[in-house]
PDB file of C-alpha atoms in Angstrom:
ATOM      1  CA  MET F1425     -47.591 142.862-122.951  1.00  0.00           C
ATOM      2  CA  THR F1426     -47.468 145.278-120.712  1.00  0.00           C
ATOM      3  CA  PHE F1427     -50.273 146.789-117.896  1.00  0.00           C
ATOM      4  CA  ASN F1428     -50.395 149.297-116.193  1.00  0.00           C
ATOM      5  CA  VAL F1429     -51.969 147.937-112.419  1.00  0.00           C
ATOM      6  CA  GLN F1430     -52.715 150.271-109.955  1.00  0.00           C
ATOM      7  CA  ILE F1431     -53.285 148.777-105.917  1.00  0.00           C
ATOM      8  CA  LYS F1432     -55.050 151.680-103.717  1.00  0.00           C
ATOM      9  CA  VAL F1433     -53.848 150.325-100.610  1.00  0.00           C
ATOM     10  CA  MET F1434     -55.367 151.701 -97.450  1.00  0.00           C
ATOM     11  CA  PRO F1435     -55.888 152.122 -93.556  1.00  0.00           C
ATOM     12  CA  LEU F1436     -59.493 149.343 -92.871  1.00  0.00           C
ATOM     13  CA  LYS F1437     -62.326 151.566 -92.358  1.00  0.00           C
ATOM     14  CA  ASP F1438     -62.463 149.875 -88.645  1.00  0.00           C
ATOM     15  CA  LEU F1439     -58.901 151.514 -87.334  1.00  0.00           C
ATOM     16  CA  LEU F1440     -57.257 155.583 -86.872  1.00  0.00           C
ATOM     17  CA  ASP F1441     -55.345 156.831 -89.207  1.00  0.00           C
ATOM     18  CA  PRO F1442     -53.153 158.974 -87.328  1.00  0.00           C
ATOM     19  CA  GLN F1443     -51.672 160.304 -90.428  1.00  0.00           C
ATOM     20  CA  GLY F1444     -54.977 161.234 -92.487  1.00  0.00           C
ATOM     21  CA  LYS F1445     -55.692 163.348 -89.122  1.00  0.00           C
ATOM     22  CA  ALA F1446     -52.741 164.967 -89.418  1.00  0.00           C
ATOM     23  CA  VAL F1447     -53.725 166.598 -93.010  1.00  0.00           C
ATOM     24  CA  LEU F1448     -57.259 167.601 -91.392  1.00  0.00           C
ATOM     25  CA  GLY F1449     -55.601 169.527 -88.729  1.00  0.00           C
ATOM     26  CA  GLY F1450     -53.710 171.199 -91.991  1.00  0.00           C
ATOM     27  CA  LEU F1451     -56.427 171.813 -94.139  1.00  0.00           C
ATOM     28  CA  LYS F1452     -58.461 173.198 -90.622  1.00  0.00           C
ATOM     29  CA  ASN F1453     -55.175 175.410 -90.415  1.00  0.00           C
ATOM     30  CA  LEU F1454     -55.499 176.721 -94.255  1.00  0.00           C
ATOM     31  CA  GLU F1455     -58.468 177.862 -93.213  1.00  0.00           C
ATOM     32  CA  ILE F1456     -60.126 174.780 -95.980  1.00  0.00           C
ATOM     33  CA  HIS F1457     -62.790 173.659 -93.121  1.00  0.00           C
ATOM     34  CA  SER F1458     -65.245 172.044 -95.717  1.00  0.00           C
ATOM     35  CA  VAL F1459     -63.090 169.335 -95.497  1.00  0.00           C
ATOM     36  CA  GLU F1460     -64.339 166.680 -93.031  1.00  0.00           C
ATOM     37  CA  ASP F1461     -62.490 163.837 -93.079  1.00  0.00           C
ATOM     38  CA  VAL F1462     -58.769 162.119 -94.628  1.00  0.00           C
ATOM     39  CA  ARG F1463     -57.689 158.893 -94.975  1.00  0.00           C
ATOM     40  CA  VAL F1464     -54.312 158.495 -96.519  1.00  0.00           C
ATOM     41  CA  GLY F1465     -52.906 155.068 -98.066  1.00  0.00           C
ATOM     42  CA  LYS F1466     -50.874 153.675-100.316  1.00  0.00           C
ATOM     43  CA  HIS F1467     -50.835 154.359-103.770  1.00  0.00           C
ATOM     44  CA  VAL F1468     -48.855 151.473-106.483  1.00  0.00           C
ATOM     45  CA  THR F1469     -48.670 151.889-109.973  1.00  0.00           C
ATOM     46  CA  LEU F1470     -47.239 148.475-111.365  1.00  0.00           C
ATOM     47  CA  ALA F1471     -45.811 147.593-114.891  1.00  0.00           C
ATOM     48  CA  ILE F1472     -46.489 144.154-115.560  1.00  0.00           C
ATOM     49  CA  ASP F1473     -45.474 141.956-118.137  1.00  0.00           C
ATOM     50  CA  ALA F1474     -48.222 139.453-118.722  1.00  0.00           C
ATOM     51  CA  SER F1475     -49.990 137.887-121.856  1.00  0.00           C
ATOM     52  CA  SER F1476     -53.831 138.683-120.917  1.00  0.00           C
ATOM     53  CA  GLU F1477     -55.327 141.289-118.151  1.00  0.00           C
ATOM     54  CA  SER F1478     -56.436 138.456-115.154  1.00  0.00           C
ATOM     55  CA  GLU F1479     -52.781 136.633-115.581  1.00  0.00           C
ATOM     56  CA  ALA F1480     -51.523 140.725-114.689  1.00  0.00           C
ATOM     57  CA  LYS F1481     -54.201 141.228-112.443  1.00  0.00           C
ATOM     58  CA  GLN F1482     -53.801 138.106-110.531  1.00  0.00           C
ATOM     59  CA  ILE F1483     -49.089 138.788-111.507  1.00  0.00           C
ATOM     60  CA  ALA F1484     -51.220 142.452-108.965  1.00  0.00           C
ATOM     61  CA  GLU F1485     -52.532 140.595-106.845  1.00  0.00           C
ATOM     62  CA  ASP F1486     -50.299 138.133-105.747  1.00  0.00           C
ATOM     63  CA  ALA F1487     -48.004 141.296-105.279  1.00  0.00           C
ATOM     64  CA  ALA F1488     -50.011 143.194-103.310  1.00  0.00           C
ATOM     65  CA  LYS F1489     -50.859 140.049-100.743  1.00  0.00           C
ATOM     66  CA  LYS F1490     -46.809 138.965-100.293  1.00  0.00           C
ATOM     67  CA  LEU F1491     -45.709 142.918-100.089  1.00  0.00           C
ATOM     68  CA  LEU F1492     -48.421 145.427-100.058  1.00  0.00           C
ATOM     69  CA  ALA F1493     -50.731 145.763 -98.120  1.00  0.00           C
ATOM     70  CA  ASN F1494     -50.270 144.126 -94.114  1.00  0.00           C
ATOM     71  CA  PRO F1495     -54.088 142.756 -94.045  1.00  0.00           C
ATOM     72  CA  VAL F1496     -53.887 143.396 -90.187  1.00  0.00           C
ATOM     73  CA  MET F1497     -53.841 146.865 -90.528  1.00  0.00           C
ATOM     74  CA  GLU F1498     -54.943 148.098 -94.718  1.00  0.00           C
ATOM     75  CA  PHE F1499     -56.903 147.007 -97.769  1.00  0.00           C
ATOM     76  CA  TYR F1500     -56.420 146.865-100.823  1.00  0.00           C
ATOM     77  CA  GLU F1501     -58.077 147.267-104.522  1.00  0.00           C
ATOM     78  CA  ILE F1502     -56.249 146.709-107.705  1.00  0.00           C
ATOM     79  CA  GLU F1503     -57.246 148.033-110.955  1.00  0.00           C
ATOM     80  CA  THR F1504     -55.836 147.497-114.233  1.00  0.00           C
ATOM     81  CA  LEU F1505     -55.570 149.599-117.546  1.00  0.00           C
ATOM     82  CA  ASN F1506     -53.929 148.160-120.941  1.00  0.00           C
ATOM     83  CA  LEU F1507     -50.739 150.008-122.019  1.00  0.00           C
TER      84      LEU F1507
ATOM     85  CA  MET Y 644     -73.890 166.542 -99.816  1.00  0.00           C
ATOM     86  CA  THR Y 645     -70.948 164.377 -98.948  1.00  0.00           C
ATOM     87  CA  PHE Y 646     -68.741 163.787-102.004  1.00  0.00           C
ATOM     88  CA  ASN Y 647     -66.441 161.868-101.784  1.00  0.00           C
ATOM     89  CA  VAL Y 648     -62.777 162.591-103.432  1.00  0.00           C
ATOM     90  CA  GLN Y 649     -59.710 160.571-104.756  1.00  0.00           C
ATOM     91  CA  ILE Y 650     -56.372 162.185-104.944  1.00  0.00           C
ATOM     92  CA  LYS Y 651     -53.336 160.001-106.369  1.00  0.00           C
ATOM     93  CA  VAL Y 652     -50.047 162.129-106.099  1.00  0.00           C
ATOM     94  CA  MET Y 653     -47.520 159.772-107.741  1.00  0.00           C
ATOM     95  CA  PRO Y 654     -43.957 161.108-107.735  1.00  0.00           C
ATOM     96  CA  LEU Y 655     -43.230 162.618-111.545  1.00  0.00           C
ATOM     97  CA  LYS Y 656     -42.258 161.191-114.365  1.00  0.00           C
ATOM     98  CA  ASP Y 657     -39.350 161.325-114.770  1.00  0.00           C
ATOM     99  CA  LEU Y 658     -37.855 161.622-111.223  1.00  0.00           C
ATOM    100  CA  LEU Y 659     -35.932 158.175-110.020  1.00  0.00           C
ATOM    101  CA  ASP Y 660     -38.363 156.854-107.078  1.00  0.00           C
ATOM    102  CA  PRO Y 661     -36.008 154.589-104.033  1.00  0.00           C
ATOM    103  CA  GLN Y 662     -39.924 153.580-102.637  1.00  0.00           C
ATOM    104  CA  GLY Y 663     -40.142 151.340-106.029  1.00  0.00           C
ATOM    105  CA  LYS Y 664     -37.190 150.973-106.486  1.00  0.00           C
ATOM    106  CA  ALA Y 665     -36.919 148.923-103.219  1.00  0.00           C
ATOM    107  CA  VAL Y 666     -40.469 147.571-103.676  1.00  0.00           C
ATOM    108  CA  LEU Y 667     -39.474 146.403-106.931  1.00  0.00           C
ATOM    109  CA  GLY Y 668     -36.208 144.587-105.563  1.00  0.00           C
ATOM    110  CA  GLY Y 669     -38.395 142.769-102.760  1.00  0.00           C
ATOM    111  CA  LEU Y 670     -40.856 140.915-105.460  1.00  0.00           C
ATOM    112  CA  LYS Y 671     -37.585 139.477-107.460  1.00  0.00           C
ATOM    113  CA  ASN Y 672     -37.793 138.535-103.654  1.00  0.00           C
ATOM    114  CA  LEU Y 673     -40.590 136.766-103.348  1.00  0.00           C
ATOM    115  CA  GLU Y 674     -39.792 135.031-106.875  1.00  0.00           C
ATOM    116  CA  ILE Y 675     -42.424 137.656-108.856  1.00  0.00           C
ATOM    117  CA  HIS Y 676     -40.580 138.184-112.195  1.00  0.00           C
ATOM    118  CA  SER Y 677     -42.978 139.218-114.095  1.00  0.00           C
ATOM    119  CA  VAL Y 678     -42.951 143.295-112.828  1.00  0.00           C
ATOM    120  CA  GLU Y 679     -41.153 145.425-115.064  1.00  0.00           C
ATOM    121  CA  ASP Y 680     -41.202 148.514-112.945  1.00  0.00           C
ATOM    122  CA  VAL Y 681     -42.677 150.040-109.694  1.00  0.00           C
ATOM    123  CA  ARG Y 682     -44.254 153.663-108.457  1.00  0.00           C
ATOM    124  CA  VAL Y 683     -46.126 154.572-104.931  1.00  0.00           C
ATOM    125  CA  GLY Y 684     -47.539 157.463-104.175  1.00  0.00           C
ATOM    126  CA  LYS Y 685     -49.924 158.571-101.667  1.00  0.00           C
ATOM    127  CA  HIS Y 686     -53.757 157.475-101.941  1.00  0.00           C
ATOM    128  CA  VAL Y 687     -56.448 160.309-100.382  1.00  0.00           C
ATOM    129  CA  THR Y 688     -59.814 160.230 -99.951  1.00  0.00           C
ATOM    130  CA  LEU Y 689     -61.383 163.119 -97.829  1.00  0.00           C
ATOM    131  CA  ALA Y 690     -64.844 163.629 -97.647  1.00  0.00           C
ATOM    132  CA  ILE Y 691     -65.768 167.013 -98.486  1.00  0.00           C
ATOM    133  CA  ASP Y 692     -69.246 168.968 -97.330  1.00  0.00           C
ATOM    134  CA  ALA Y 693     -70.195 170.744-100.899  1.00  0.00           C
ATOM    135  CA  SER Y 694     -73.232 171.949-101.790  1.00  0.00           C
ATOM    136  CA  SER Y 695     -71.991 170.423-105.902  1.00  0.00           C
ATOM    137  CA  GLU Y 696     -69.736 167.833-107.673  1.00  0.00           C
ATOM    138  CA  SER Y 697     -67.101 170.518-109.105  1.00  0.00           C
ATOM    139  CA  GLU Y 698     -67.044 172.942-105.662  1.00  0.00           C
ATOM    140  CA  ALA Y 699     -65.999 169.630-104.074  1.00  0.00           C
ATOM    141  CA  LYS Y 700     -63.330 169.217-106.769  1.00  0.00           C
ATOM    142  CA  GLN Y 701     -62.380 172.533-106.263  1.00  0.00           C
ATOM    143  CA  ILE Y 702     -62.027 171.757-102.957  1.00  0.00           C
ATOM    144  CA  ALA Y 703     -60.104 169.695-103.325  1.00  0.00           C
ATOM    145  CA  GLU Y 704     -57.691 170.890-106.160  1.00  0.00           C
ATOM    146  CA  ASP Y 705     -57.083 173.345-103.602  1.00  0.00           C
ATOM    147  CA  ALA Y 706     -56.210 171.023-100.754  1.00  0.00           C
ATOM    148  CA  ALA Y 707     -53.849 168.946-103.020  1.00  0.00           C
ATOM    149  CA  LYS Y 708     -51.832 172.131-104.006  1.00  0.00           C
ATOM    150  CA  LYS Y 709     -51.888 173.785-101.186  1.00  0.00           C
ATOM    151  CA  LEU Y 710     -50.920 170.707 -98.708  1.00  0.00           C
ATOM    152  CA  LEU Y 711     -50.451 167.148-100.319  1.00  0.00           C
ATOM    153  CA  ALA Y 712     -48.140 167.306-103.231  1.00  0.00           C
ATOM    154  CA  ASN Y 713     -45.207 169.655-103.525  1.00  0.00           C
ATOM    155  CA  PRO Y 714     -44.846 170.357-107.240  1.00  0.00           C
ATOM    156  CA  VAL Y 715     -41.733 169.911-107.629  1.00  0.00           C
ATOM    157  CA  MET Y 716     -41.169 166.381-107.170  1.00  0.00           C
ATOM    158  CA  GLU Y 717     -44.802 164.735-106.859  1.00  0.00           C
ATOM    159  CA  PHE Y 718     -48.028 165.683-109.603  1.00  0.00           C
ATOM    160  CA  TYR Y 719     -51.367 165.060-108.620  1.00  0.00           C
ATOM    161  CA  GLU Y 720     -54.810 163.491-109.671  1.00  0.00           C
ATOM    162  CA  ILE Y 721     -58.466 164.325-108.403  1.00  0.00           C
ATOM    163  CA  GLU Y 722     -61.667 161.661-109.223  1.00  0.00           C
ATOM    164  CA  THR Y 723     -64.656 162.574-107.662  1.00  0.00           C
ATOM    165  CA  LEU Y 724     -66.994 160.378-105.853  1.00  0.00           C
ATOM    166  CA  ASN Y 725     -70.683 160.933-104.806  1.00  0.00           C
ATOM    167  CA  LEU Y 726     -72.159 159.553-101.739  1.00  0.00           C
TER     168      LEU Y 726
END
């Protein structure tokens, strides 16, 4: 079965996020003033062939740890959807 | 009130996603073979000061259209959370 797993990788809350600050500046220039804070990260969608949702989640966890997220600067969250 | 709005910006389904292909190659090198497809996009978190959830969503929609997503190559999805 193919599972559609979503992984969100964001900069850690305590770290500066220069890309987010740049977007915030851009929004001010566009006269959008009610946005107070912006953080920009990655969104990764994986199509995983696995026999169960928990197996798919485990594979995604493995992929996030080994390749997608740098734990020194980022955290990740995983969400599974059955296709 | 401050609303926490999540925007997911992904490459359109019909387009090639070189970053996703690179991640897929990286996963194969790490002996993770059950991942069949990878797409990589942006995940943006906005803290928006608004009087209602629908107003916050409207502002996020505006920001996504004007700055965050390029409709020629990307689509976006918005999700609101009340902080």
